[in-house]
PDB file of C-alpha atoms in Angstrom:
ATOM      1  CA  MET A   1     -35.433   0.864   1.858  1.00  0.00           C
ATOM      2  CA  LYS A   2     -35.206   5.234   2.050  1.00  0.00           C
ATOM      3  CA  THR A   3     -33.857   5.819  -1.151  1.00  0.00           C
ATOM      4  CA  SER A   4     -33.998   9.177  -2.169  1.00  0.00           C
ATOM      5  CA  ARG A   5     -30.882  11.287  -2.113  1.00  0.00           C
ATOM      6  CA  ILE A   6     -28.072   8.190  -4.074  1.00  0.00           C
ATOM      7  CA  LEU A   7     -24.536   8.850  -4.788  1.00  0.00           C
ATOM      8  CA  ALA A   8     -22.768   7.124  -7.968  1.00  0.00           C
ATOM      9  CA  ILE A   9     -18.815   6.930  -6.932  1.00  0.00           C
ATOM     10  CA  LEU A  10     -17.213   5.914 -10.399  1.00  0.00           C
ATOM     11  CA  ASP A  11     -14.007   4.767 -12.267  1.00  0.00           C
ATOM     12  CA  PRO A  12     -12.966   6.352 -14.768  1.00  0.00           C
ATOM     13  CA  SER A  13     -10.364   4.132 -16.452  1.00  0.00           C
ATOM     14  CA  LEU A  14     -13.454   1.422 -16.341  1.00  0.00           C
ATOM     15  CA  ASP A  15     -14.880   0.193 -20.407  1.00  0.00           C
ATOM     16  CA  LYS A  16     -18.344   0.218 -18.345  1.00  0.00           C
ATOM     17  CA  ASN A  17     -19.641   2.169 -15.103  1.00  0.00           C
ATOM     18  CA  ARG A  18     -22.281  -0.168 -14.080  1.00  0.00           C
ATOM     19  CA  ALA A  19     -22.652   1.780 -10.784  1.00  0.00           C
ATOM     20  CA  ALA A  20     -24.077   4.524 -13.126  1.00  0.00           C
ATOM     21  CA  GLN A  21     -26.450   2.485 -14.258  1.00  0.00           C
ATOM     22  CA  ARG A  22     -27.494   0.591 -10.872  1.00  0.00           C
ATOM     23  CA  ALA A  23     -27.710   3.994  -9.211  1.00  0.00           C
ATOM     24  CA  LEU A  24     -29.654   5.607 -12.345  1.00  0.00           C
ATOM     25  CA  ALA A  25     -32.249   2.399 -12.734  1.00  0.00           C
ATOM     26  CA  MET A  26     -32.666   3.072  -8.882  1.00  0.00           C
ATOM     27  CA  ALA A  27     -33.350   6.835  -8.792  1.00  0.00           C
ATOM     28  CA  ARG A  28     -35.540   6.289 -11.681  1.00  0.00           C
ATOM     29  CA  ASP A  29     -36.970   4.193 -10.011  1.00  0.00           C
ATOM     30  CA  HIS A  30     -37.722   5.957  -6.277  1.00  0.00           C
ATOM     31  CA  GLY A  31     -38.507   9.700  -7.338  1.00  0.00           C
ATOM     32  CA  ALA A  32     -34.484   9.685  -6.204  1.00  0.00           C
ATOM     33  CA  SER A  33     -31.512  12.700  -6.838  1.00  0.00           C
ATOM     34  CA  LEU A  34     -28.781  11.426  -8.465  1.00  0.00           C
ATOM     35  CA  THR A  35     -25.082  12.194  -7.744  1.00  0.00           C
ATOM     36  CA  LEU A  36     -22.232  11.157 -10.231  1.00  0.00           C
ATOM     37  CA  ALA A  37     -18.980  11.507  -8.240  1.00  0.00           C
ATOM     38  CA  VAL A  38     -15.487  10.733  -9.249  1.00  0.00           C
ATOM     39  CA  PHE A  39     -12.647  11.010  -5.806  1.00  0.00           C
ATOM     40  CA  GLU A  40      -8.883  10.967  -6.548  1.00  0.00           C
ATOM     41  CA  ASP A  41      -5.996  11.515  -4.183  1.00  0.00           C
ATOM     42  CA  HIS A  42      -3.168  12.226  -6.891  1.00  0.00           C
ATOM     43  CA  GLN A  43      -0.626   9.966  -4.533  1.00  0.00           C
ATOM     44  CA  THR A  44       1.440   8.686  -7.347  1.00  0.00           C
ATOM     45  CA  ILE A  45       2.056  12.454  -8.482  1.00  0.00           C
ATOM     46  CA  VAL A  46       2.166  13.802  -5.813  1.00  0.00           C
ATOM     47  CA  GLU A  47       4.630  11.647  -3.742  1.00  0.00           C
ATOM     48  CA  SER A  48       6.767  11.063  -6.597  1.00  0.00           C
ATOM     49  CA  GLY A  49       7.625  14.948  -6.206  1.00  0.00           C
ATOM     50  CA  LEU A  50       9.049  14.485 -10.116  1.00  0.00           C
ATOM     51  CA  MET A  51       7.558  17.264 -11.260  1.00  0.00           C
ATOM     52  CA  GLY A  52       7.112  20.399  -8.565  1.00  0.00           C
ATOM     53  CA  ASP A  53       4.820  21.856  -7.447  1.00  0.00           C
ATOM     54  CA  ALA A  54       3.748  24.127 -10.017  1.00  0.00           C
ATOM     55  CA  LEU A  55       3.448  21.236 -12.624  1.00  0.00           C
ATOM     56  CA  THR A  56       1.899  19.254  -9.838  1.00  0.00           C
ATOM     57  CA  ARG A  57      -0.829  21.110  -9.484  1.00  0.00           C
ATOM     58  CA  GLN A  58      -1.629  22.209 -13.511  1.00  0.00           C
ATOM     59  CA  ALA A  59      -1.562  18.210 -14.043  1.00  0.00           C
ATOM     60  CA  ILE A  60      -3.918  17.673 -11.304  1.00  0.00           C
ATOM     61  CA  ASP A  61      -5.879  21.174 -12.481  1.00  0.00           C
ATOM     62  CA  ILE A  62      -5.838  19.353 -16.172  1.00  0.00           C
ATOM     63  CA  TRP A  63      -7.574  16.522 -15.122  1.00  0.00           C
ATOM     64  CA  GLU A  64     -10.024  18.037 -12.563  1.00  0.00           C
ATOM     65  CA  GLN A  65     -11.423  19.614 -16.437  1.00  0.00           C
ATOM     66  CA  GLU A  66     -11.379  16.491 -18.326  1.00  0.00           C
ATOM     67  CA  THR A  67     -13.541  14.480 -15.312  1.00  0.00           C
ATOM     68  CA  ALA A  68     -15.998  16.927 -14.908  1.00  0.00           C
ATOM     69  CA  GLN A  69     -15.895  16.720 -18.765  1.00  0.00           C
ATOM     70  CA  TRP A  70     -16.223  13.363 -18.779  1.00  0.00           C
ATOM     71  CA  LEU A  71     -19.057  13.236 -15.998  1.00  0.00           C
ATOM     72  CA  ASN A  72     -20.889  15.821 -17.816  1.00  0.00           C
ATOM     73  CA  ASN A  73     -21.255  13.776 -20.751  1.00  0.00           C
ATOM     74  CA  LEU A  74     -22.199  10.989 -19.016  1.00  0.00           C
ATOM     75  CA  ALA A  75     -24.754  12.483 -17.441  1.00  0.00           C
ATOM     76  CA  ASP A  76     -26.268  13.470 -20.708  1.00  0.00           C
ATOM     77  CA  SER A  77     -25.672  10.606 -22.155  1.00  0.00           C
ATOM     78  CA  LEU A  78     -27.869   8.786 -19.383  1.00  0.00           C
ATOM     79  CA  GLY A  79     -30.221  12.067 -18.380  1.00  0.00           C
ATOM     80  CA  GLU A  80     -34.044  11.283 -18.500  1.00  0.00           C
ATOM     81  CA  ASP A  81     -37.367  13.389 -17.740  1.00  0.00           C
ATOM     82  CA  GLY A  82     -37.922  14.112 -13.830  1.00  0.00           C
ATOM     83  CA  ILE A  83     -34.349  12.507 -12.408  1.00  0.00           C
ATOM     84  CA  GLU A  84     -32.285  15.270 -11.369  1.00  0.00           C
ATOM     85  CA  ILE A  85     -28.599  14.234 -12.415  1.00  0.00           C
ATOM     86  CA  GLU A  86     -25.324  16.402 -10.405  1.00  0.00           C
ATOM     87  CA  THR A  87     -21.312  15.625 -10.663  1.00  0.00           C
ATOM     88  CA  ARG A  88     -19.073  16.390  -8.572  1.00  0.00           C
ATOM     89  CA  VAL A  89     -15.782  16.171  -8.666  1.00  0.00           C
ATOM     90  CA  LYS A  90     -13.336  15.787  -5.364  1.00  0.00           C
ATOM     91  CA  THR A  91     -10.022  15.810  -4.614  1.00  0.00           C
ATOM     92  CA  GLY A  92      -7.422  15.386  -1.271  1.00  0.00           C
ATOM     93  CA  ARG A  93      -6.307  13.242   1.042  1.00  0.00           C
ATOM     94  CA  PRO A  94      -7.309  11.048   2.938  1.00  0.00           C
ATOM     95  CA  LEU A  95      -9.598   9.998   0.406  1.00  0.00           C
ATOM     96  CA  ALA A  96     -12.547   8.085   2.155  1.00  0.00           C
ATOM     97  CA  ASP A  97     -12.559  10.727   4.739  1.00  0.00           C
ATOM     98  CA  LYS A  98     -13.676  13.233   1.740  1.00  0.00           C
ATOM     99  CA  VAL A  99     -15.862  10.537   0.582  1.00  0.00           C
ATOM    100  CA  LEU A 100     -17.497  10.404   4.288  1.00  0.00           C
ATOM    101  CA  GLU A 101     -17.744  13.927   4.031  1.00  0.00           C
ATOM    102  CA  THR A 102     -19.495  13.978   0.674  1.00  0.00           C
ATOM    103  CA  VAL A 103     -22.534  11.768   2.030  1.00  0.00           C
ATOM    104  CA  ALA A 104     -22.900  13.315   5.202  1.00  0.00           C
ATOM    105  CA  GLU A 105     -22.780  16.772   3.556  1.00  0.00           C
ATOM    106  CA  GLY A 106     -25.341  15.818   0.721  1.00  0.00           C
ATOM    107  CA  ASP A 107     -27.822  13.868   3.226  1.00  0.00           C
ATOM    108  CA  TYR A 108     -27.403  10.879   0.297  1.00  0.00           C
ATOM    109  CA  ASP A 109     -28.984   7.608   1.620  1.00  0.00           C
ATOM    110  CA  LEU A 110     -27.277   5.332  -0.392  1.00  0.00           C
ATOM    111  CA  VAL A 111     -23.671   4.984  -2.476  1.00  0.00           C
ATOM    112  CA  VAL A 112     -23.251   2.724  -5.202  1.00  0.00           C
ATOM    113  CA  LYS A 113     -19.710   2.096  -6.012  1.00  0.00           C
ATOM    114  CA  ASP A 114     -17.849   0.863  -8.753  1.00  0.00           C
ATOM    115  CA  CYS A 115     -16.042  -1.897  -8.575  1.00  0.00           C
ATOM    116  CA  ASP A 116     -13.089  -3.206 -10.919  1.00  0.00           C
ATOM    117  CA  ALA A 117     -13.012  -6.742 -10.084  1.00  0.00           C
ATOM    118  CA  GLY A 118     -12.944  -8.733 -13.911  1.00  0.00           C
ATOM    119  CA  SER A 119     -15.801 -12.054 -12.563  1.00  0.00           C
ATOM    120  CA  ARG A 120     -14.478 -11.913  -8.656  1.00  0.00           C
ATOM    121  CA  LEU A 121     -15.199  -9.356  -5.965  1.00  0.00           C
ATOM    122  CA  SER A 122     -11.779 -10.210  -3.818  1.00  0.00           C
ATOM    123  CA  ARG A 123      -9.445  -8.761  -1.418  1.00  0.00           C
ATOM    124  CA  ALA A 124      -7.068  -8.676  -4.085  1.00  0.00           C
ATOM    125  CA  PHE A 125      -9.540  -6.430  -6.585  1.00  0.00           C
ATOM    126  CA  PHE A 126     -11.104  -4.271  -3.611  1.00  0.00           C
ATOM    127  CA  THR A 127      -9.419  -1.066  -3.003  1.00  0.00           C
ATOM    128  CA  PRO A 128      -7.714   0.345  -0.011  1.00  0.00           C
ATOM    129  CA  LEU A 129     -11.269   3.078  -0.303  1.00  0.00           C
ATOM    130  CA  ASP A 130     -13.467   0.016  -0.370  1.00  0.00           C
ATOM    131  CA  TRP A 131     -12.236  -1.576   2.438  1.00  0.00           C
ATOM    132  CA  HIS A 132     -12.102   1.751   4.014  1.00  0.00           C
ATOM    133  CA  LEU A 133     -16.292   2.687   3.475  1.00  0.00           C
ATOM    134  CA  LEU A 134     -17.148  -1.138   4.532  1.00  0.00           C
ATOM    135  CA  ARG A 135     -16.137  -0.225   7.301  1.00  0.00           C
ATOM    136  CA  ARG A 136     -16.927   3.326   7.541  1.00  0.00           C
ATOM    137  CA  CYS A 137     -19.728   4.230   5.626  1.00  0.00           C
ATOM    138  CA  PRO A 138     -22.864   4.658   7.916  1.00  0.00           C
ATOM    139  CA  VAL A 139     -25.007   4.300   4.669  1.00  0.00           C
ATOM    140  CA  PRO A 140     -25.812   1.204   2.640  1.00  0.00           C
ATOM    141  CA  LEU A 141     -22.824   0.553   0.765  1.00  0.00           C
ATOM    142  CA  MET A 142     -23.520  -1.241  -3.447  1.00  0.00           C
ATOM    143  CA  LEU A 143     -20.448  -2.436  -4.625  1.00  0.00           C
ATOM    144  CA  VAL A 144     -20.931  -3.171  -8.614  1.00  0.00           C
ATOM    145  CA  LYS A 145     -18.783  -5.272 -10.634  1.00  0.00           C
ATOM    146  CA  SER A 146     -18.121  -4.009 -14.340  1.00  0.00           C
ATOM    147  CA  THR A 147     -19.126  -7.029 -15.299  1.00  0.00           C
ATOM    148  CA  SER A 148     -22.870  -7.174 -13.129  1.00  0.00           C
ATOM    149  CA  LYS A 149     -26.459  -8.118 -15.516  1.00  0.00           C
ATOM    150  CA  ASP A 150     -27.952  -4.763 -15.752  1.00  0.00           C
ATOM    151  CA  LYS A 151     -30.332  -6.158 -13.538  1.00  0.00           C
ATOM    152  CA  PRO A 152     -30.123  -8.485 -10.428  1.00  0.00           C
ATOM    153  CA  GLY A 153     -32.141 -11.456 -11.223  1.00  0.00           C
ATOM    154  CA  ARG A 154     -31.531 -13.995  -8.046  1.00  0.00           C
ATOM    155  CA  ILE A 155     -31.290 -11.576  -4.433  1.00  0.00           C
ATOM    156  CA  ALA A 156     -29.992 -13.257  -1.329  1.00  0.00           C
ATOM    157  CA  ALA A 157     -29.499 -11.638   2.183  1.00  0.00           C
ATOM    158  CA  ALA A 158     -27.293 -12.990   4.469  1.00  0.00           C
ATOM    159  CA  VAL A 159     -28.904 -13.272   8.418  1.00  0.00           C
ATOM    160  CA  ASP A 160     -27.726 -13.948  11.578  1.00  0.00           C
ATOM    161  CA  PRO A 161     -30.646 -15.190  14.425  1.00  0.00           C
ATOM    162  CA  PHE A 162     -28.535 -15.525  17.243  1.00  0.00           C
ATOM    163  CA  HIS A 163     -26.211 -12.507  16.405  1.00  0.00           C
ATOM    164  CA  GLU A 164     -23.533 -14.579  17.759  1.00  0.00           C
ATOM    165  CA  ARG A 165     -21.246 -13.033  15.558  1.00  0.00           C
ATOM    166  CA  GLY A 166     -21.830  -9.793  17.648  1.00  0.00           C
ATOM    167  CA  LYS A 167     -24.887  -8.041  15.433  1.00  0.00           C
ATOM    168  CA  PRO A 168     -27.357  -6.711  17.228  1.00  0.00           C
ATOM    169  CA  ALA A 169     -30.559  -7.986  16.190  1.00  0.00           C
ATOM    170  CA  GLU A 170     -32.324  -4.747  14.529  1.00  0.00           C
ATOM    171  CA  LEU A 171     -29.533  -5.471  12.134  1.00  0.00           C
ATOM    172  CA  ASP A 172     -31.606  -8.361  10.520  1.00  0.00           C
ATOM    173  CA  GLU A 173     -34.679  -6.720  10.406  1.00  0.00           C
ATOM    174  CA  ARG A 174     -32.667  -3.797   7.789  1.00  0.00           C
ATOM    175  CA  ILE A 175     -31.254  -5.878   5.977  1.00  0.00           C
ATOM    176  CA  LEU A 176     -34.405  -8.308   5.002  1.00  0.00           C
ATOM    177  CA  THR A 177     -36.524  -5.323   4.862  1.00  0.00           C
ATOM    178  CA  THR A 178     -33.910  -3.958   2.079  1.00  0.00           C
ATOM    179  CA  ALA A 179     -33.435  -6.800   0.372  1.00  0.00           C
ATOM    180  CA  GLN A 180     -37.080  -8.110  -0.265  1.00  0.00           C
ATOM    181  CA  SER A 181     -37.499  -3.519  -1.386  1.00  0.00           C
ATOM    182  CA  LEU A 182     -34.892  -5.071  -3.923  1.00  0.00           C
ATOM    183  CA  ALA A 183     -36.083  -7.822  -4.603  1.00  0.00           C
ATOM    184  CA  LYS A 184     -39.524  -6.258  -5.847  1.00  0.00           C
ATOM    185  CA  HIS A 185     -38.021  -3.932  -7.129  1.00  0.00           C
ATOM    186  CA  TYR A 186     -36.180  -5.541  -9.466  1.00  0.00           C
ATOM    187  CA  GLU A 187     -38.529  -8.615  -9.616  1.00  0.00           C
ATOM    188  CA  ALA A 188     -36.149 -10.963  -8.474  1.00  0.00           C
ATOM    189  CA  ARG A 189     -36.152 -14.036  -6.401  1.00  0.00           C
ATOM    190  CA  LEU A 190     -35.468 -13.642  -2.453  1.00  0.00           C
ATOM    191  CA  ASP A 191     -33.286 -16.235  -0.719  1.00  0.00           C
ATOM    192  CA  VAL A 192     -32.290 -16.070   3.366  1.00  0.00           C
ATOM    193  CA  ILE A 193     -29.336 -17.484   4.031  1.00  0.00           C
ATOM    194  CA  HIS A 194     -27.775 -18.344   7.774  1.00  0.00           C
ATOM    195  CA  ALA A 195     -24.862 -20.109   8.321  1.00  0.00           C
ATOM    196  CA  CYS A 196     -23.236 -21.654  11.222  1.00  0.00           C
ATOM    197  CA  GLN A 197     -21.194 -24.899  12.227  1.00  0.00           C
ATOM    198  CA  THR A 198     -23.434 -26.857  14.715  1.00  0.00           C
ATOM    199  CA  GLN A 199     -20.153 -29.133  15.317  1.00  0.00           C
ATOM    200  CA  PRO A 200     -19.517 -29.050  18.881  1.00  0.00           C
ATOM    201  CA  LEU A 201     -15.215 -28.872  20.013  1.00  0.00           C
ATOM    202  CA  GLY A 202     -14.895 -33.394  20.127  1.00  0.00           C
ATOM    203  CA  ALA A 203     -16.920 -34.122  17.930  1.00  0.00           C
ATOM    204  CA  ASN A 204     -14.524 -36.467  15.742  1.00  0.00           C
ATOM    205  CA  SER A 205     -13.994 -38.986  18.858  1.00  0.00           C
ATOM    206  CA  PRO A 206     -12.752 -41.580  17.913  1.00  0.00           C
ATOM    207  CA  ILE A 207     -14.600 -43.559  21.110  1.00  0.00           C
ATOM    208  CA  GLU A 208     -18.466 -44.532  20.796  1.00  0.00           C
ATOM    209  CA  GLY A 209     -20.136 -42.752  23.445  1.00  0.00           C
ATOM    210  CA  PRO A 210     -19.032 -39.244  23.476  1.00  0.00           C
ATOM    211  CA  ALA A 211     -19.657 -39.198  19.472  1.00  0.00           C
ATOM    212  CA  LEU A 212     -23.449 -40.115  19.595  1.00  0.00           C
ATOM    213  CA  GLN A 213     -24.037 -37.721  22.268  1.00  0.00           C
ATOM    214  CA  PHE A 214     -21.879 -35.172  20.015  1.00  0.00           C
ATOM    215  CA  GLU A 215     -24.333 -35.958  17.211  1.00  0.00           C
ATOM    216  CA  LYS A 216     -26.821 -35.840  19.336  1.00  0.00           C
ATOM    217  CA  VAL A 217     -25.437 -31.995  20.565  1.00  0.00           C
ATOM    218  CA  ARG A 218     -25.113 -31.230  17.086  1.00  0.00           C
ATOM    219  CA  GLU A 219     -28.623 -32.270  15.763  1.00  0.00           C
ATOM    220  CA  GLU A 220     -30.136 -30.070  18.854  1.00  0.00           C
ATOM    221  CA  ILE A 221     -28.426 -27.243  17.743  1.00  0.00           C
ATOM    222  CA  ALA A 222     -28.795 -27.153  14.288  1.00  0.00           C
ATOM    223  CA  THR A 223     -32.720 -27.378  14.951  1.00  0.00           C
ATOM    224  CA  HIS A 224     -32.280 -24.472  17.226  1.00  0.00           C
ATOM    225  CA  HIS A 225     -30.829 -22.687  14.285  1.00  0.00           C
ATOM    226  CA  ARG A 226     -33.237 -23.664  11.998  1.00  0.00           C
ATOM    227  CA  ASN A 227     -35.988 -22.902  14.013  1.00  0.00           C
ATOM    228  CA  ALA A 228     -34.790 -18.911  14.501  1.00  0.00           C
ATOM    229  CA  LEU A 229     -34.422 -19.124  11.022  1.00  0.00           C
ATOM    230  CA  ARG A 230     -38.032 -19.930  10.332  1.00  0.00           C
ATOM    231  CA  GLN A 231     -39.386 -17.076  13.376  1.00  0.00           C
ATOM    232  CA  LEU A 232     -37.664 -14.818  12.082  1.00  0.00           C
ATOM    233  CA  THR A 233     -38.534 -15.676   7.884  1.00  0.00           C
ATOM    234  CA  ASP A 234     -41.753 -15.857   8.517  1.00  0.00           C
ATOM    235  CA  ARG A 235     -42.213 -12.484  10.126  1.00  0.00           C
ATOM    236  CA  PHE A 236     -41.496 -10.840   6.617  1.00  0.00           C
ATOM    237  CA  ASP A 237     -43.348 -13.951   4.615  1.00  0.00           C
ATOM    238  CA  VAL A 238     -40.819 -15.560   2.999  1.00  0.00           C
ATOM    239  CA  ASP A 239     -41.634 -18.238   0.750  1.00  0.00           C
ATOM    240  CA  PRO A 240     -39.580 -21.627   3.080  1.00  0.00           C
ATOM    241  CA  SER A 241     -38.503 -23.152   0.495  1.00  0.00           C
ATOM    242  CA  HIS A 242     -36.043 -19.337  -0.005  1.00  0.00           C
ATOM    243  CA  ALA A 243     -34.935 -19.797   3.465  1.00  0.00           C
ATOM    244  CA  HIS A 244     -31.731 -21.582   4.107  1.00  0.00           C
ATOM    245  CA  PHE A 245     -29.843 -22.767   7.384  1.00  0.00           C
ATOM    246  CA  ILE A 246     -26.258 -24.001   6.015  1.00  0.00           C
ATOM    247  CA  ASP A 247     -24.543 -26.131   8.304  1.00  0.00           C
ATOM    248  CA  ALA A 248     -21.197 -24.837   7.832  1.00  0.00           C
ATOM    249  CA  THR A 249     -19.312 -21.793   9.193  1.00  0.00           C
ATOM    250  CA  ALA A 250     -20.748 -17.940   7.162  1.00  0.00           C
ATOM    251  CA  ARG A 251     -17.277 -17.445   5.676  1.00  0.00           C
ATOM    252  CA  ARG A 252     -17.340 -20.316   3.894  1.00  0.00           C
ATOM    253  CA  ALA A 253     -20.567 -21.028   3.641  1.00  0.00           C
ATOM    254  CA  ILE A 254     -22.565 -17.736   2.339  1.00  0.00           C
ATOM    255  CA  PRO A 255     -19.703 -17.274  -0.472  1.00  0.00           C
ATOM    256  CA  ASP A 256     -19.875 -20.880  -1.695  1.00  0.00           C
ATOM    257  CA  PHE A 257     -24.213 -20.103  -1.585  1.00  0.00           C
ATOM    258  CA  THR A 258     -24.153 -17.231  -4.024  1.00  0.00           C
ATOM    259  CA  ARG A 259     -22.142 -18.986  -6.192  1.00  0.00           C
ATOM    260  CA  GLU A 260     -23.399 -22.336  -7.347  1.00  0.00           C
ATOM    261  CA  GLN A 261     -27.090 -20.698  -6.556  1.00  0.00           C
ATOM    262  CA  GLY A 262     -26.252 -18.402  -9.144  1.00  0.00           C
ATOM    263  CA  VAL A 263     -26.941 -15.184  -7.132  1.00  0.00           C
ATOM    264  CA  ASP A 264     -26.572 -11.296  -8.832  1.00  0.00           C
ATOM    265  CA  LEU A 265     -26.560  -9.400  -5.201  1.00  0.00           C
ATOM    266  CA  LEU A 266     -25.465 -10.280  -1.573  1.00  0.00           C
ATOM    267  CA  VAL A 267     -26.705  -8.107   1.325  1.00  0.00           C
ATOM    268  CA  MET A 268     -25.381  -8.575   4.080  1.00  0.00           C
ATOM    269  CA  GLY A 269     -24.700  -6.325   7.563  1.00  0.00           C
ATOM    270  CA  THR A 270     -21.393  -4.998   8.698  1.00  0.00           C
ATOM    271  CA  VAL A 271     -20.499  -4.869  12.379  1.00  0.00           C
ATOM    272  CA  THR A 272     -17.158  -2.120  12.634  1.00  0.00           C
ATOM    273  CA  ARG A 273     -15.840  -1.844  16.550  1.00  0.00           C
ATOM    274  CA  LYS A 274     -13.584   1.184  17.363  1.00  0.00           C
ATOM    275  CA  GLY A 275      -9.759  -0.429  17.814  1.00  0.00           C
ATOM    276  CA  LEU A 276      -6.451   1.701  19.048  1.00  0.00           C
ATOM    277  CA  THR A 277      -6.752   3.396  16.299  1.00  0.00           C
ATOM    278  CA  ARG A 278      -8.974   2.548  13.154  1.00  0.00           C
ATOM    279  CA  LEU A 279     -12.823   1.108  12.859  1.00  0.00           C
ATOM    280  CA  ILE A 280     -12.506  -2.594  12.503  1.00  0.00           C
ATOM    281  CA  MET A 281     -15.019  -4.791  10.669  1.00  0.00           C
ATOM    282  CA  GLY A 282     -15.419  -8.500  11.856  1.00  0.00           C
ATOM    283  CA  SER A 283     -13.071 -10.986  10.584  1.00  0.00           C
ATOM    284  CA  THR A 284     -15.996 -12.764   9.681  1.00  0.00           C
ATOM    285  CA  ALA A 285     -17.739 -10.023   7.744  1.00  0.00           C
ATOM    286  CA  GLU A 286     -14.420  -9.850   5.870  1.00  0.00           C
ATOM    287  CA  ALA A 287     -13.632 -12.926   4.887  1.00  0.00           C
ATOM    288  CA  ILE A 288     -17.426 -13.137   3.000  1.00  0.00           C
ATOM    289  CA  LEU A 289     -16.486  -9.917   1.814  1.00  0.00           C
ATOM    290  CA  GLY A 290     -13.586 -11.051   0.894  1.00  0.00           C
ATOM    291  CA  ASN A 291     -14.850 -14.906  -0.894  1.00  0.00           C
ATOM    292  CA  LEU A 292     -17.097 -12.754  -3.138  1.00  0.00           C
ATOM    293  CA  GLU A 293     -18.738 -13.403  -6.469  1.00  0.00           C
ATOM    294  CA  CYS A 294     -21.307 -11.138  -6.958  1.00  0.00           C
ATOM    295  CA  ASP A 295     -21.987  -7.324  -6.164  1.00  0.00           C
ATOM    296  CA  VAL A 296     -22.576  -7.082  -2.665  1.00  0.00           C
ATOM    297  CA  LEU A 297     -24.925  -4.659   0.007  1.00  0.00           C
ATOM    298  CA  ALA A 298     -23.515  -3.535   2.565  1.00  0.00           C
ATOM    299  CA  ILE A 299     -25.860  -2.609   5.807  1.00  0.00           C
ATOM    300  CA  LYS A 300     -24.449  -1.090   8.278  1.00  0.00           C
ATOM    301  CA  PRO A 301     -26.431  -1.327  12.462  1.00  0.00           C
ATOM    302  CA  GLU A 302     -29.113   1.962  13.001  1.00  0.00           C
ATOM    303  CA  GLY A 303     -27.419   4.342  15.015  1.00  0.00           C
ATOM    304  CA  PHE A 304     -23.658   3.557  13.664  1.00  0.00           C
ATOM    305  CA  ALA A 305     -23.853   7.357  11.470  1.00  0.00           C
ATOM    306  CA  ALA A 306     -24.238   8.576  15.066  1.00  0.00           C
ATOM    307  CA  ALA A 307     -21.483   6.297  17.047  1.00  0.00           C
ATOM    308  CA  THR A 308     -18.920   7.464  14.169  1.00  0.00           C
ATOM    309  CA  LYS A 309     -19.345  11.195  14.324  1.00  0.00           C
TER     310      LYS A 309
END
């Protein structure tokens, strides 16, 4: 994974800024530059209208000064020889647009963001900004829980060899290349997951003849999926015992696997399409993301940046 410029988006209200620590470790090992940033739209203050324009501006100015000082202190505490650390405080609305403008202007190739999820990354804990970035960020986006380990010991990559959910073939290659790079970087175990429910419609028929036929079809479909997964993982020299086909819906199987196996970081692809007024992420990806209990690295297909400019 190309990593030469890293943007860490931090939340000053958190007791631990794991995103800063994770980004610093990656910057050190990849020889990358690092920017520590805080983004804020001050929606509550501005929309309340209780303070008046002058006091509102004064409050925002004070916040920016205090936040800039906090970032500078954090950068000083993290500073290491040979690592270039910059700090940025940006305000404005829409907040996601400000982040994406910064990503483009700074030519960043990785965004690492704090996610205050306690023990769980769930829909309730994702902020609106998180969801906007998951849909729209053109470079890999890593969401890091405040309770995460310093170094992930187990990494999982979710792939879809048949591209049944609209994912281009090259996305699996990007997912595996990135996951292997991270596993090597962290000296972590890597597992590769492919989930698909093979039970066809009507498989629960009480009539013996059709039921037997459906079971045969199910076994053939499952074998087809296992073979496709094996062909994909063989190309990347993945240990066969670390490649898992799960006969269940991806939206349930992938979060369950990460939870049961103690996965610390899931690498997965997110594909978005243009709706009437905004980019829409696939429902399966949203369901998976909304039920994870681990950190996630979301990757877009090649060419996504050009397609959304």
